[in-house]
Amino acid sequence: MEHEQTSVATWIRRHKIRTTLVAVAVVFFGWLLWQGPWVLDRVHLSGTEPGPAAVVTGFRTAVVAAIAGLVAGVGLTYTDRTLRLTRARDDVQRKIAEEGQITDRYSTAIKLLSSDRVIEQLGGIFALERIMRDSQKDYFMVVEVLAAFVRERAPAPSEGDVSAPPGSQGPGVALQAALMVLGRRPEEDEPYSVDLSGVDLRNAILAGARLDGAMLIDSHLHGAYLTGASLRGAHLWGADLTGTDLNDADLRQAEGLTVEQVLASEITSSTKLPAEIRGVRQVEDRIAAVEHRRSQPGN
């Protein structure tokens, strides 16, 4: 209420100023038409020179033309200002409408994601991806939602659990789609890491995925396909990398990565490893063994 009263008072004050300026301008130009010729050209109007009426008429014509030009200029200025204000208002209304549409799309996507039907889950996942690309403001929220979906639907088996969870044969279609979307998300200056800790990613296809700085603590990546993936600065404490295909993967600055994890994985000479691990003799031997096996016919 106080803000509205201040706005009204400001508008009234500006209106009074504009009205005063218009009145002053009218009086000034009226006086100029009446007395201007004698003030500016008194010699020709003294009666000693011929044609005083022509001088008065010419002067007043020039003044009228100047007034007309000034009025036209003011009119154009106000027209331009009005157009700018109209465009600004339209932009604000358009942004409000777009945000409303995105909110509706997000609500629908979440409902689909929580469904038990795979086809609806896929619709929700790809709808969220579209929102992530269309709305930078909602980018981080969508990443968090998809990561939470993976953590909820594919928890890593507890120690000593001998049952065969779905992940042992590879993640389901919806989980694989969520991982794919997370792996190909646009590059943004993310304030936090994608949290995929404690999840069952066995036999997941993550080729070329962007997982820089990702939290993969205690995650099961047994047999996962991470060829060409970027894992720079990823947190890999306790992660199971047995049989994980790391050909051409980038693990530089990876945190928690041990020699034992690397020896259990499928690495090649194109795998980018931390310097302290790459120089280990056992690692070099593992690379040679993997490349030799892959060079054999049928592999």
XYZ file of C-alpha atoms in Angstrom:
299
model
C 0.000 0.000 0.000
C 2.784 2.431 0.910
C 4.576 1.674 -2.369
C 1.391 2.354 -4.356
C 0.847 5.676 -2.541
C 4.430 6.701 -3.333
C 3.919 5.814 -7.020
C 0.716 7.864 -7.206
C 2.380 10.858 -5.537
C 5.302 10.633 -7.977
C 2.925 10.500 -10.951
C 0.978 13.559 -9.699
C 4.203 15.518 -9.190
C 5.481 14.670 -12.679
C 2.093 15.531 -14.187
C 2.164 18.976 -12.530
C 5.680 19.602 -13.836
C 4.705 18.625 -17.385
C 1.587 20.811 -17.237
C 3.638 23.797 -16.018
C 6.217 23.318 -18.781
C 3.502 23.146 -21.437
C 1.880 26.328 -20.096
C 5.209 28.165 -20.061
C 5.943 27.020 -23.613
C 2.519 28.206 -24.857
C 2.968 31.635 -23.236
C 6.497 31.962 -24.578
C 5.589 31.105 -28.164
C 2.506 33.334 -27.975
C 4.673 36.218 -26.860
C 7.227 35.390 -29.548
C 4.565 35.541 -32.277
C 3.310 38.860 -30.947
C 6.497 40.709 -30.014
C 9.188 38.607 -31.656
C 9.450 40.566 -34.924
C 9.982 43.871 -33.080
C 12.448 42.400 -30.619
C 14.597 40.722 -33.284
C 14.147 43.036 -36.291
C 13.282 46.472 -34.900
C 15.192 48.294 -37.674
C 12.957 47.074 -40.470
C 9.835 47.720 -38.450
C 10.754 51.270 -37.402
C 8.880 52.713 -40.326
C 11.977 53.853 -42.235
C 12.252 50.654 -44.276
C 9.609 49.393 -46.699
C 7.643 46.182 -46.247
C 7.316 45.838 -42.469
C 4.250 43.616 -42.906
C 6.289 41.187 -45.009
C 8.946 41.006 -42.300
C 6.369 40.315 -39.591
C 4.653 37.683 -41.729
C 7.922 35.936 -42.590
C 9.081 35.908 -38.989
C 5.790 34.558 -37.706
C 5.730 31.932 -40.454
C 9.201 30.787 -39.406
C 8.129 30.656 -35.761
C 5.026 28.644 -36.625
C 7.158 26.243 -38.678
C 9.586 25.872 -35.769
C 6.699 25.188 -33.386
C 5.294 22.596 -35.771
C 8.686 20.907 -36.015
C 9.087 20.937 -32.250
C 5.621 19.477 -31.726
C 6.360 16.784 -34.299
C 9.657 15.977 -32.572
C 7.974 15.761 -29.183
C 5.245 13.579 -30.691
C 7.832 11.221 -32.167
C 9.673 11.068 -28.850
C 6.519 10.180 -26.950
C 5.544 7.672 -29.632
C 8.944 5.992 -29.375
C 8.715 5.957 -25.584
C 5.226 4.485 -25.744
C 6.392 1.771 -28.121
C 9.328 0.940 -25.845
C 7.070 0.741 -22.803
C 4.606 -1.404 -24.725
C 7.360 -3.778 -25.832
C 8.767 -3.967 -22.312
C 5.316 -4.720 -20.933
C 4.734 -7.347 -23.634
C 8.113 -8.942 -22.816
C 7.212 -9.129 -19.133
C 3.826 -10.671 -19.922
C 5.449 -13.105 -22.340
C 8.005 -14.186 -19.716
C 5.234 -14.645 -17.142
C 3.271 -16.750 -19.624
C 6.361 -18.819 -20.482
C 7.112 -19.418 -16.800
C 3.526 -20.525 -16.283
C 3.809 -22.922 -19.200
C 7.101 -24.325 -17.875
C 5.545 -24.806 -14.439
C 2.672 -26.732 -16.017
C 5.080 -28.795 -18.101
C 7.197 -29.541 -15.033
C 4.182 -30.670 -12.992
C 3.066 -32.964 -15.820
C 6.596 -34.378 -16.225
C 6.866 -35.163 -12.508
C 3.542 -37.001 -12.597
C 4.734 -39.074 -15.540
C 8.073 -39.767 -13.849
C 6.347 -41.145 -10.761
C 4.257 -43.552 -12.834
C 4.838 -47.296 -12.768
C 4.513 -47.531 -16.540
C 7.821 -47.365 -18.404
C 6.395 -45.456 -21.375
C 5.099 -42.721 -19.059
C 8.387 -42.580 -17.189
C 10.188 -42.077 -20.504
C 7.779 -39.269 -21.386
C 8.507 -37.584 -18.053
C 12.292 -37.955 -18.439
C 12.425 -36.444 -21.923
C 9.960 -33.710 -20.940
C 12.313 -32.760 -18.111
C 15.219 -32.723 -20.541
C 13.325 -30.275 -22.738
C 12.636 -28.055 -19.713
C 16.307 -28.253 -18.723
C 17.303 -26.928 -22.145
C 14.524 -24.333 -22.442
C 14.799 -22.826 -18.962
C 18.229 -22.101 -17.499
C 16.548 -21.181 -14.217
C 15.164 -24.726 -13.894
C 18.331 -26.462 -15.111
C 19.733 -27.461 -11.709
C 16.349 -28.530 -10.379
C 15.847 -30.928 -13.294
C 19.337 -32.399 -12.842
C 18.611 -33.005 -9.162
C 15.245 -34.620 -9.928
C 16.721 -37.012 -12.503
C 19.620 -37.932 -10.214
C 17.168 -38.578 -7.369
C 15.085 -40.760 -9.718
C 18.155 -42.896 -10.464
C 19.106 -43.155 -6.780
C 15.585 -44.184 -5.799
C 14.976 -46.704 -8.569
C 18.443 -48.309 -8.636
C 19.972 -48.466 -5.147
C 23.207 -50.432 -4.910
C 22.766 -53.872 -3.301
C 23.788 -54.007 0.319
C 26.953 -55.822 1.281
C 26.373 -59.547 1.454
C 23.194 -59.410 -0.630
C 23.399 -62.455 -2.902
C 20.176 -61.741 -4.771
C 20.364 -60.600 -8.367
C 18.863 -57.103 -8.629
C 17.705 -55.810 -12.007
C 20.934 -53.841 -12.368
C 22.927 -57.042 -12.681
C 21.495 -57.358 -16.193
C 21.737 -53.653 -16.891
C 19.469 -50.792 -15.847
C 15.909 -50.714 -17.073
C 14.848 -48.636 -20.046
C 13.713 -45.664 -17.952
C 16.860 -45.667 -15.811
C 19.062 -45.874 -18.874
C 17.193 -42.929 -20.390
C 17.633 -40.846 -17.221
C 21.359 -41.633 -17.209
C 21.615 -40.720 -20.880
C 19.923 -37.356 -20.280
C 22.210 -36.606 -17.331
C 25.245 -37.588 -19.373
C 24.407 -35.294 -22.285
C 23.101 -32.305 -20.307
C 24.243 -28.866 -21.509
C 27.455 -27.529 -20.049
C 26.678 -25.094 -17.251
C 28.632 -23.681 -14.341
C 27.175 -26.138 -11.851
C 27.473 -25.148 -8.170
C 27.314 -28.779 -7.046
C 28.056 -32.260 -8.346
C 25.591 -34.707 -9.834
C 24.929 -37.166 -7.023
C 24.857 -40.771 -8.218
C 26.312 -42.230 -5.038
C 25.285 -45.678 -3.901
C 23.474 -46.641 -7.100
C 23.458 -49.821 -9.151
C 24.854 -48.914 -12.571
C 26.047 -52.359 -13.558
C 26.185 -52.797 -17.330
C 24.882 -49.255 -17.847
C 25.690 -47.592 -21.151
C 27.367 -44.257 -20.396
C 29.554 -43.847 -23.466
C 30.640 -40.236 -23.888
C 28.734 -39.174 -20.772
C 29.718 -35.910 -19.080
C 30.219 -36.910 -15.455
C 32.855 -34.393 -14.415
C 32.863 -34.073 -10.638
C 30.024 -36.586 -10.303
C 29.493 -38.258 -6.939
C 29.857 -41.997 -7.627
C 30.819 -43.037 -4.111
C 30.066 -46.724 -3.415
C 28.301 -47.065 -6.765
C 28.375 -50.357 -8.673
C 29.763 -49.843 -12.182
C 30.540 -53.473 -12.830
C 30.604 -53.991 -16.598
C 29.410 -50.466 -17.317
C 30.283 -49.009 -20.707
C 32.093 -45.696 -20.086
C 34.038 -45.422 -23.313
C 34.873 -41.781 -24.006
C 33.177 -40.624 -20.808
C 34.507 -37.575 -18.978
C 35.057 -38.302 -15.279
C 37.467 -35.478 -14.457
C 37.313 -34.813 -10.741
C 34.692 -37.516 -10.193
C 34.400 -38.922 -6.658
C 35.055 -42.657 -6.907
C 35.633 -43.736 -3.310
C 34.482 -47.314 -2.933
C 33.098 -47.514 -6.475
C 33.110 -50.985 -8.046
C 34.879 -50.689 -11.414
C 35.203 -54.396 -12.093
C 35.052 -54.909 -15.840
C 34.106 -51.274 -16.433
C 35.064 -50.260 -19.980
C 37.188 -47.126 -19.573
C 38.627 -47.002 -23.078
C 39.308 -43.343 -23.964
C 37.684 -42.234 -20.685
C 39.086 -39.206 -18.845
C 39.703 -39.866 -15.140
C 42.228 -37.116 -14.496
C 41.864 -35.485 -11.076
C 39.440 -38.272 -10.093
C 39.196 -38.429 -6.316
C 39.300 -41.687 -4.380
C 40.508 -43.685 -7.392
C 42.880 -46.487 -6.398
C 45.277 -48.720 -8.278
C 43.133 -51.714 -7.296
C 40.040 -50.177 -8.924
C 41.967 -49.432 -12.116
C 43.427 -52.949 -12.295
C 39.918 -54.406 -12.064
C 38.640 -52.276 -14.962
C 39.087 -52.411 -18.719
C 41.680 -49.732 -19.481
C 43.683 -48.988 -22.608
C 46.494 -46.643 -23.550
C 43.881 -44.017 -24.471
C 42.454 -44.004 -20.947
C 43.451 -40.764 -19.232
C 44.459 -41.624 -15.677
C 45.871 -39.546 -12.814
C 49.646 -39.272 -13.161
C 50.323 -41.079 -9.870
C 48.339 -44.107 -11.101
C 49.383 -44.149 -14.733
C 53.046 -44.568 -13.794
C 52.474 -47.744 -11.778
C 54.018 -50.818 -13.447
C 50.995 -53.015 -12.729
C 48.755 -50.514 -14.478
C 50.958 -50.525 -17.550
C 50.866 -54.305 -17.563
C 47.063 -54.243 -17.279
C 46.812 -51.887 -20.264
C 49.046 -54.193 -22.331
C 46.987 -57.242 -21.362
C 43.648 -55.596 -22.219
C 44.885 -54.306 -25.567
C 46.397 -57.681 -26.444
C 43.139 -59.463 -25.658
C 41.097 -56.981 -27.687
C 43.382 -57.342 -30.671
C 42.632 -61.060 -30.878
C 40.123 -62.213 -33.511
C 36.583 -62.360 -32.215
C 37.121 -59.702 -29.544
